[in-house]
Amino acid sequence: MGLEISLGGLAVGLLIGFTGMGGGFLMTPMLILLFGVHPSVAVGTDLVYASITKFVGAWQHWRQGTVDLRVVKVLAAGSVPGAVAGAVGVQIFHGWFGPGFEGIMSRVLGVAFLVVSAVLLLRAAIPGPGGGSGEMSRPAAWKLITLGVVGGGIVGLTSVGSGSLFIALLTFLYPVSASRLVGTDIAHAFLVSAVAGLVHFAAGTVDLPLVGWLLLGSLPGIVLGSRLSKRVPDRIVRLGLTVMLAVSGLKLL
């Protein structure tokens, strides 16, 4: 089983390398649908896994100077508390509903996947104002904080959206170059994933050996995917990811 999980991690890592997204909304359904991991454990495990992979990406973007720390800080002011609330909510609901909560969690995940897929389709259909230099006006603080609270809550509850959902929405709010947008998003996603992951770890809903097997395959996959990204049309890969997300959401419902 360990080798199969690493191969699954390799596949997800390749897609992350190709597109810069896809980890959260692919890893969680893969763990649930292919490997039979309980939804709450899949969420916690994915968050810890995501925080490690995103740290590597955030560090690289920080070295390149493509992270807007001011936007990260304001966004995190809403998303970190939101992520904690979402992660704590998982534990509270599990106590209320008992074993039946796993079924409820599957449906919540399904809805979240469908919402994110719809946002990604909207993003593809209506191009954002990107292409700026990075010095254009930032979004109002209240907009970033509101986005952070809502998005952080979704991440803490489902592990979905720490990268894909936030970058899809930031595309409309923050008119800067793609590299600066991605770097800012990854740095913020690391903070949200790490905080929510710590809450899940404290609650015992993280499978550390599983995290290790996933990283064994996904880290080489991310490196390889990044190198091959120039050879595969980005639009095709992103469309495939969106379709897979929608299908996974329907299955979980």
Coordinates of N, CA, C and O in Angstrom, one line a residue, residues 67-187:
V67 N 7.0 37.7 -3.6 CA 6.0 37.5 -2.6 C 5.6 38.9 -2.0 O 6.5 39.7 -1.6
D68 N 4.4 39.3 -2.0 CA 3.9 40.6 -1.5 C 3.5 40.3 0.0 O 2.4 39.9 0.3
L69 N 4.5 40.6 0.9 CA 4.3 40.3 2.3 C 3.1 41.0 2.9 O 2.4 40.5 3.8
R70 N 2.9 42.2 2.4 CA 1.8 43.0 3.0 C 0.4 42.4 2.7 O -0.4 42.3 3.6
V71 N 0.2 41.9 1.5 CA -1.0 41.2 1.1 C -1.1 39.9 1.9 O -2.2 39.5 2.4
V72 N 0.0 39.2 2.1 CA 0.0 37.9 2.8 C -0.5 38.2 4.3 O -1.3 37.4 4.8
K73 N 0.1 39.2 4.9 CA -0.3 39.5 6.3 C -1.7 39.9 6.5 O -2.4 39.4 7.4
V74 N -2.2 40.7 5.6 CA -3.6 41.2 5.7 C -4.6 40.0 5.4 O -5.6 39.8 6.1
L75 N -4.3 39.2 4.4 CA -5.1 38.0 4.1 C -5.1 37.0 5.2 O -6.1 36.5 5.6
A76 N -3.9 36.8 5.8 CA -3.7 35.9 6.9 C -4.5 36.3 8.1 O -4.9 35.5 9.0
A77 N -4.7 37.7 8.3 CA -5.4 38.2 9.5 C -6.8 37.6 9.5 O -7.4 37.5 10.6
G78 N -7.4 37.3 8.3 CA -8.7 36.7 8.3 C -8.6 35.2 8.1 O -9.4 34.4 8.8
S79 N -7.7 34.7 7.3 CA -7.7 33.3 7.0 C -7.2 32.4 8.1 O -7.6 31.2 8.3
V80 N -6.2 32.9 8.9 CA -5.7 32.0 10.0 C -6.7 31.7 11.0 O -7.0 30.6 11.4
P81 N -7.4 32.8 11.5 CA -8.5 32.5 12.5 C -9.6 31.6 11.8 O -10.2 30.7 12.4
G82 N -9.9 31.9 10.5 CA -10.9 31.1 9.8 C -10.5 29.7 9.7 O -11.3 28.8 9.9
A83 N -9.2 29.4 9.4 CA -8.7 28.0 9.3 C -8.8 27.3 10.6 O -9.2 26.1 10.7
V84 N -8.4 28.0 11.7 CA -8.5 27.4 13.0 C -10.0 27.1 13.4 O -10.3 26.0 13.9
A85 N -10.9 28.0 13.1 CA -12.3 27.7 13.4 C -12.8 26.6 12.6 O -13.6 25.7 13.1
G86 N -12.4 26.5 11.3 CA -12.8 25.3 10.5 C -12.3 24.0 11.0 O -13.0 23.0 11.1
A87 N -11.0 24.0 11.4 CA -10.4 22.8 11.9 C -11.0 22.3 13.2 O -11.3 21.1 13.4
V88 N -11.3 23.3 14.1 CA -11.9 23.0 15.4 C -13.3 22.5 15.1 O -13.8 21.6 15.8
G89 N -14.0 23.1 14.1 CA -15.3 22.7 13.8 C -15.4 21.3 13.4 O -16.4 20.6 13.8
V90 N -14.4 20.8 12.7 CA -14.4 19.3 12.3 C -14.5 18.5 13.6 O -15.2 17.5 13.7
Q91 N -13.6 18.8 14.6 CA -13.6 18.0 15.8 C -14.9 18.1 16.6 O -15.4 17.1 17.2
I92 N -15.5 19.3 16.7 CA -16.7 19.5 17.4 C -17.9 18.7 16.7 O -18.6 18.0 17.4
F93 N -18.0 18.8 15.4 CA -19.0 18.1 14.7 C -18.8 16.6 14.8 O -19.8 15.8 14.9
H94 N -17.6 16.1 14.8 CA -17.3 14.7 14.9 C -17.8 14.2 16.3 O -18.3 13.1 16.4
G95 N -17.6 15.0 17.3 CA -18.1 14.7 18.6 C -19.7 14.7 18.7 O -20.3 13.8 19.4
W96 N -20.3 15.5 18.0 CA -21.7 15.6 18.0 C -22.4 14.5 17.2 O -23.3 13.9 17.7
F97 N -21.9 14.2 16.0 CA -22.5 13.2 15.2 C -21.9 11.8 15.2 O -22.5 10.9 14.7
G98 N -20.8 11.6 15.9 CA -20.2 10.3 16.0 C -19.7 9.8 14.7 O -19.4 10.5 13.8
P99 N -19.8 8.4 14.5 CA -19.4 7.8 13.2 C -20.1 8.3 12.0 O -19.6 8.3 10.9
G100 N -21.4 8.8 12.2 CA -22.1 9.3 11.1 C -21.6 10.6 10.5 O -21.9 11.0 9.4
F101 N -20.6 11.2 11.2 CA -20.0 12.5 10.7 C -19.2 12.2 9.4 O -19.1 13.1 8.6
E102 N -18.6 11.0 9.3 CA -17.8 10.8 8.1 C -18.7 10.9 6.8 O -18.2 11.4 5.8
G103 N -19.9 10.4 6.9 CA -20.8 10.6 5.7 C -21.1 12.1 5.5 O -21.1 12.5 4.3
I104 N -21.3 12.8 6.5 CA -21.6 14.3 6.4 C -20.4 15.0 5.8 O -20.5 15.8 5.0
M105 N -19.2 14.6 6.3 CA -18.0 15.2 5.9 C -17.8 14.9 4.4 O -17.3 15.8 3.6
S106 N -18.1 13.7 3.9 CA -18.0 13.4 2.5 C -18.8 14.4 1.6 O -18.4 14.9 0.6
R107 N -20.0 14.6 2.1 CA -20.9 15.5 1.4 C -20.4 17.0 1.4 O -20.5 17.7 0.4
V108 N -19.9 17.4 2.6 CA -19.3 18.7 2.7 C -18.1 18.9 1.7 O -18.0 19.9 1.0
L109 N -17.3 17.9 1.6 CA -16.2 17.9 0.7 C -16.6 17.9 -0.7 O -16.1 18.7 -1.6
G110 N -17.7 17.2 -1.0 CA -18.2 17.2 -2.4 C -18.7 18.5 -2.8 O -18.4 19.0 -3.9
V111 N -19.4 19.2 -1.9 CA -19.9 20.6 -2.2 C -18.7 21.5 -2.4 O -18.7 22.3 -3.3
A112 N -17.7 21.4 -1.5 CA -16.5 22.3 -1.6 C -15.8 22.1 -3.0 O -15.4 23.0 -3.6
F113 N -15.7 20.8 -3.4 CA -15.0 20.5 -4.7 C -15.8 21.2 -5.8 O -15.2 21.7 -6.8
L114 N -17.1 21.1 -5.8 CA -17.9 21.6 -6.9 C -17.8 23.1 -6.9 O -17.8 23.8 -7.9
V115 N -17.8 23.8 -5.7 CA -17.7 25.2 -5.6 C -16.3 25.7 -6.2 O -16.3 26.6 -7.0
V116 N -15.3 25.0 -5.8 CA -13.9 25.4 -6.3 C -13.9 25.2 -7.8 O -13.3 26.0 -8.5
S117 N -14.4 24.1 -8.3 CA -14.4 23.9 -9.8 C -15.2 25.0 -10.5 O -14.7 25.4 -11.6
A118 N -16.3 25.4 -9.9 CA -17.0 26.5 -10.5 C -16.2 27.8 -10.5 O -16.3 28.6 -11.5
V119 N -15.5 28.1 -9.5 CA -14.7 29.3 -9.4 C -13.6 29.2 -10.4 O -13.3 30.2 -11.1
L120 N -13.0 28.1 -10.6 CA -11.9 27.9 -11.6 C -12.4 28.1 -13.0 O -11.8 28.7 -13.9
L121 N -13.6 27.6 -13.3 CA -14.2 27.7 -14.6 C -14.5 29.2 -14.8 O -14.3 29.7 -15.9
L122 N -15.0 29.9 -13.8 CA -15.3 31.3 -13.9 C -14.0 32.1 -14.2 O -14.0 33.0 -15.0
R123 N -13.0 31.7 -13.5 CA -11.7 32.4 -13.7 C -11.2 32.2 -15.1 O -10.7 33.1 -15.8
A124 N -11.4 31.0 -15.7 CA -11.0 30.8 -17.1 C -11.8 31.5 -18.1 O -11.3 32.0 -19.1
A125 N -13.1 31.7 -17.8 CA -14.1 32.3 -18.7 C -13.9 33.8 -18.7 O -14.1 34.5 -19.7
I126 N -13.6 34.4 -17.5 CA -13.5 35.8 -17.4 C -12.1 36.2 -16.9 O -11.8 36.1 -15.7
P127 N -11.2 36.5 -17.8 CA -9.8 36.7 -17.4 C -9.7 37.9 -16.5 O -10.4 38.9 -16.6
G128 N -8.8 37.7 -15.5 CA -8.6 38.8 -14.5 C -7.8 39.9 -15.2 O -7.3 39.8 -16.3
P129 N -7.6 41.0 -14.4 CA -6.9 42.2 -15.0 C -5.4 42.1 -14.9 O -4.7 43.1 -15.0
G130 N -4.8 40.8 -14.7 CA -3.4 40.6 -14.5 C -2.5 41.3 -15.4 O -2.9 42.0 -16.4
G131 N -1.2 41.0 -15.3 CA -0.2 41.6 -16.1 C 0.4 42.8 -15.6 O 1.2 43.5 -16.3
G132 N 0.1 43.2 -14.4 CA 0.7 44.4 -13.8 C 2.1 44.2 -13.4 O 2.7 43.1 -13.4
S133 N 2.7 45.2 -12.8 CA 4.1 45.2 -12.5 C 4.3 44.8 -11.0 O 5.5 44.5 -10.6
G134 N 3.3 44.7 -10.3 CA 3.4 44.4 -8.8 C 3.4 45.6 -8.0 O 3.4 45.6 -6.8
E135 N 3.3 46.8 -8.6 CA 3.2 48.1 -7.9 C 1.9 48.7 -7.9 O 1.7 49.8 -7.4
M136 N 0.9 48.0 -8.5 CA -0.4 48.6 -8.6 C -1.1 48.5 -7.3 O -0.7 47.8 -6.3
S137 N -2.2 49.3 -7.1 CA -2.9 49.4 -5.8 C -3.4 48.0 -5.3 O -3.9 47.2 -6.1
R138 N -3.2 47.8 -4.1 CA -3.6 46.5 -3.5 C -5.1 46.6 -3.2 O -5.7 47.7 -3.0
P139 N -5.8 45.4 -3.0 CA -7.2 45.4 -2.7 C -7.4 46.0 -1.3 O -6.5 46.0 -0.4
A140 N -8.6 46.6 -1.0 CA -8.9 47.1 0.3 C -8.7 46.0 1.4 O -9.0 44.9 1.1
A141 N -8.2 46.4 2.5 CA -8.0 45.5 3.6 C -9.2 44.7 4.0 O -9.1 43.4 4.2
W142 N -10.4 45.3 4.0 CA -11.6 44.6 4.4 C -11.9 43.5 3.4 O -12.4 42.4 3.8
K143 N -11.6 43.7 2.1 CA -11.9 42.7 1.1 C -11.0 41.5 1.3 O -11.4 40.3 1.3
L144 N -9.7 41.7 1.6 CA -8.8 40.6 1.8 C -9.1 39.9 3.1 O -9.0 38.6 3.1
I145 N -9.5 40.6 4.2 CA -9.8 39.9 5.4 C -11.0 39.1 5.3 O -11.1 37.9 5.8
T146 N -12.0 39.6 4.6 CA -13.3 38.9 4.4 C -13.0 37.6 3.6 O -13.5 36.5 3.9
L147 N -12.2 37.8 2.5 CA -11.8 36.6 1.7 C -11.1 35.6 2.6 O -11.3 34.4 2.4
G148 N -10.2 36.1 3.4 CA -9.4 35.2 4.3 C -10.3 34.4 5.2 O -10.1 33.2 5.4
V149 N -11.3 35.1 5.9 CA -12.1 34.4 6.9 C -12.9 33.3 6.2 O -12.9 32.1 6.7
V150 N -13.5 33.6 5.1 CA -14.4 32.6 4.4 C -13.5 31.5 3.8 O -13.8 30.3 4.0
G151 N -12.4 31.9 3.1 CA -11.5 30.8 2.5 C -10.8 30.0 3.5 O -10.7 28.8 3.4
G152 N -10.4 30.7 4.6 CA -9.7 29.9 5.7 C -10.6 28.9 6.3 O -10.2 27.8 6.7
G153 N -11.9 29.3 6.5 CA -12.8 28.4 7.1 C -13.0 27.1 6.3 O -13.1 26.0 6.7
I154 N -13.1 27.3 4.9 CA -13.2 26.2 4.0 C -12.0 25.3 4.1 O -12.1 24.1 4.1
V155 N -10.8 25.9 4.1 CA -9.6 25.1 4.2 C -9.5 24.3 5.5 O -9.2 23.1 5.4
G156 N -9.8 24.9 6.6 CA -9.8 24.2 7.9 C -10.8 23.1 7.9 O -10.5 22.0 8.5
L157 N -11.9 23.3 7.3 CA -13.0 22.3 7.4 C -12.8 21.1 6.4 O -13.1 20.0 6.7
T158 N -12.2 21.5 5.2 CA -12.2 20.5 4.1 C -10.8 20.3 3.5 O -10.6 19.3 2.8
S159 N -9.8 21.1 3.8 CA -8.4 21.1 3.3 C -8.4 21.6 1.8 O -7.4 21.6 1.2
V160 N -9.6 22.0 1.3 CA -9.6 22.5 -0.1 C -9.5 24.0 -0.2 O -10.1 24.7 0.6
G161 N -8.7 24.4 -1.2 CA -8.7 25.9 -1.5 C -7.6 26.7 -1.0 O -7.5 27.9 -1.3
S162 N -6.6 26.1 -0.2 CA -5.5 26.9 0.3 C -4.7 27.5 -0.8 O -4.2 28.6 -0.6
G163 N -4.7 26.9 -2.0 CA -4.0 27.5 -3.1 C -5.0 27.9 -4.2 O -5.1 29.0 -4.6
S164 N -5.7 26.9 -4.7 CA -6.6 27.1 -5.9 C -7.7 28.1 -5.7 O -7.9 29.0 -6.5
L165 N -8.4 28.0 -4.6 CA -9.5 28.9 -4.4 C -9.0 30.3 -4.2 O -9.6 31.3 -4.8
F166 N -8.0 30.5 -3.4 CA -7.5 31.8 -3.1 C -6.9 32.5 -4.3 O -7.1 33.7 -4.6
I167 N -6.1 31.7 -5.1 CA -5.5 32.3 -6.3 C -6.6 32.7 -7.3 O -6.5 33.7 -8.1
A168 N -7.6 31.9 -7.4 CA -8.7 32.1 -8.3 C -9.4 33.5 -8.0 O -9.7 34.3 -8.9
L169 N -9.6 33.7 -6.7 CA -10.3 35.0 -6.3 C -9.3 36.1 -6.3 O -9.7 37.3 -6.7
L170 N -8.0 35.9 -6.0 CA -7.1 37.0 -6.0 C -6.8 37.5 -7.4 O -6.4 38.6 -7.6
T171 N -7.0 36.6 -8.4 CA -6.9 37.0 -9.8 C -7.7 38.2 -10.1 O -7.3 39.1 -10.9
F172 N -9.0 38.2 -9.5 CA -9.9 39.3 -9.8 C -9.6 40.6 -8.9 O -9.8 41.7 -9.3
L173 N -9.1 40.3 -7.7 CA -8.9 41.4 -6.8 C -7.5 42.1 -6.9 O -7.4 43.3 -6.5
Y174 N -6.5 41.4 -7.4 CA -5.1 41.8 -7.2 C -4.4 41.9 -8.6 O -3.9 40.8 -9.0
P175 N -4.5 43.0 -9.3 CA -3.9 43.1 -10.7 C -2.4 43.2 -10.7 O -1.9 44.3 -10.9
V176 N -1.7 42.1 -10.6 CA -0.2 42.1 -10.6 C 0.2 41.0 -11.6 O -0.6 40.2 -12.1
S177 N 1.5 40.9 -11.8 CA 2.1 39.9 -12.7 C 1.8 38.5 -12.1 O 1.6 38.3 -10.9
A178 N 1.7 37.5 -13.0 CA 1.4 36.1 -12.6 C 2.4 35.6 -11.6 O 2.0 34.9 -10.6
S179 N 3.7 35.8 -11.8 CA 4.7 35.3 -10.8 C 4.5 35.8 -9.4 O 4.6 35.1 -8.5
R180 N 4.2 37.1 -9.3 CA 4.0 37.8 -8.0 C 2.7 37.3 -7.4 O 2.6 37.1 -6.2
L181 N 1.6 37.1 -8.2 CA 0.4 36.5 -7.7 C 0.5 35.1 -7.2 O 0.1 34.8 -6.1
V182 N 1.2 34.3 -7.9 CA 1.5 32.9 -7.5 C 2.3 32.8 -6.3 O 2.0 32.1 -5.3
G183 N 3.4 33.6 -6.2 CA 4.3 33.6 -5.1 C 3.6 34.1 -3.8 O 3.7 33.5 -2.7
T184 N 2.8 35.1 -3.9 CA 2.0 35.6 -2.8 C 1.0 34.6 -2.3 O 0.8 34.3 -1.1
D185 N 0.3 33.9 -3.3 CA -0.7 32.9 -2.9 C 0.0 31.7 -2.2 O -0.6 31.2 -1.3
I186 N 1.1 31.3 -2.7 CA 1.8 30.1 -2.1 C 2.2 30.4 -0.7 O 2.1 29.6 0.2
A187 N 2.8 31.6 -0.5 CA 3.2 32.0 0.9 C 2.1 32.0 1.8 O 2.2 31.5 3.0

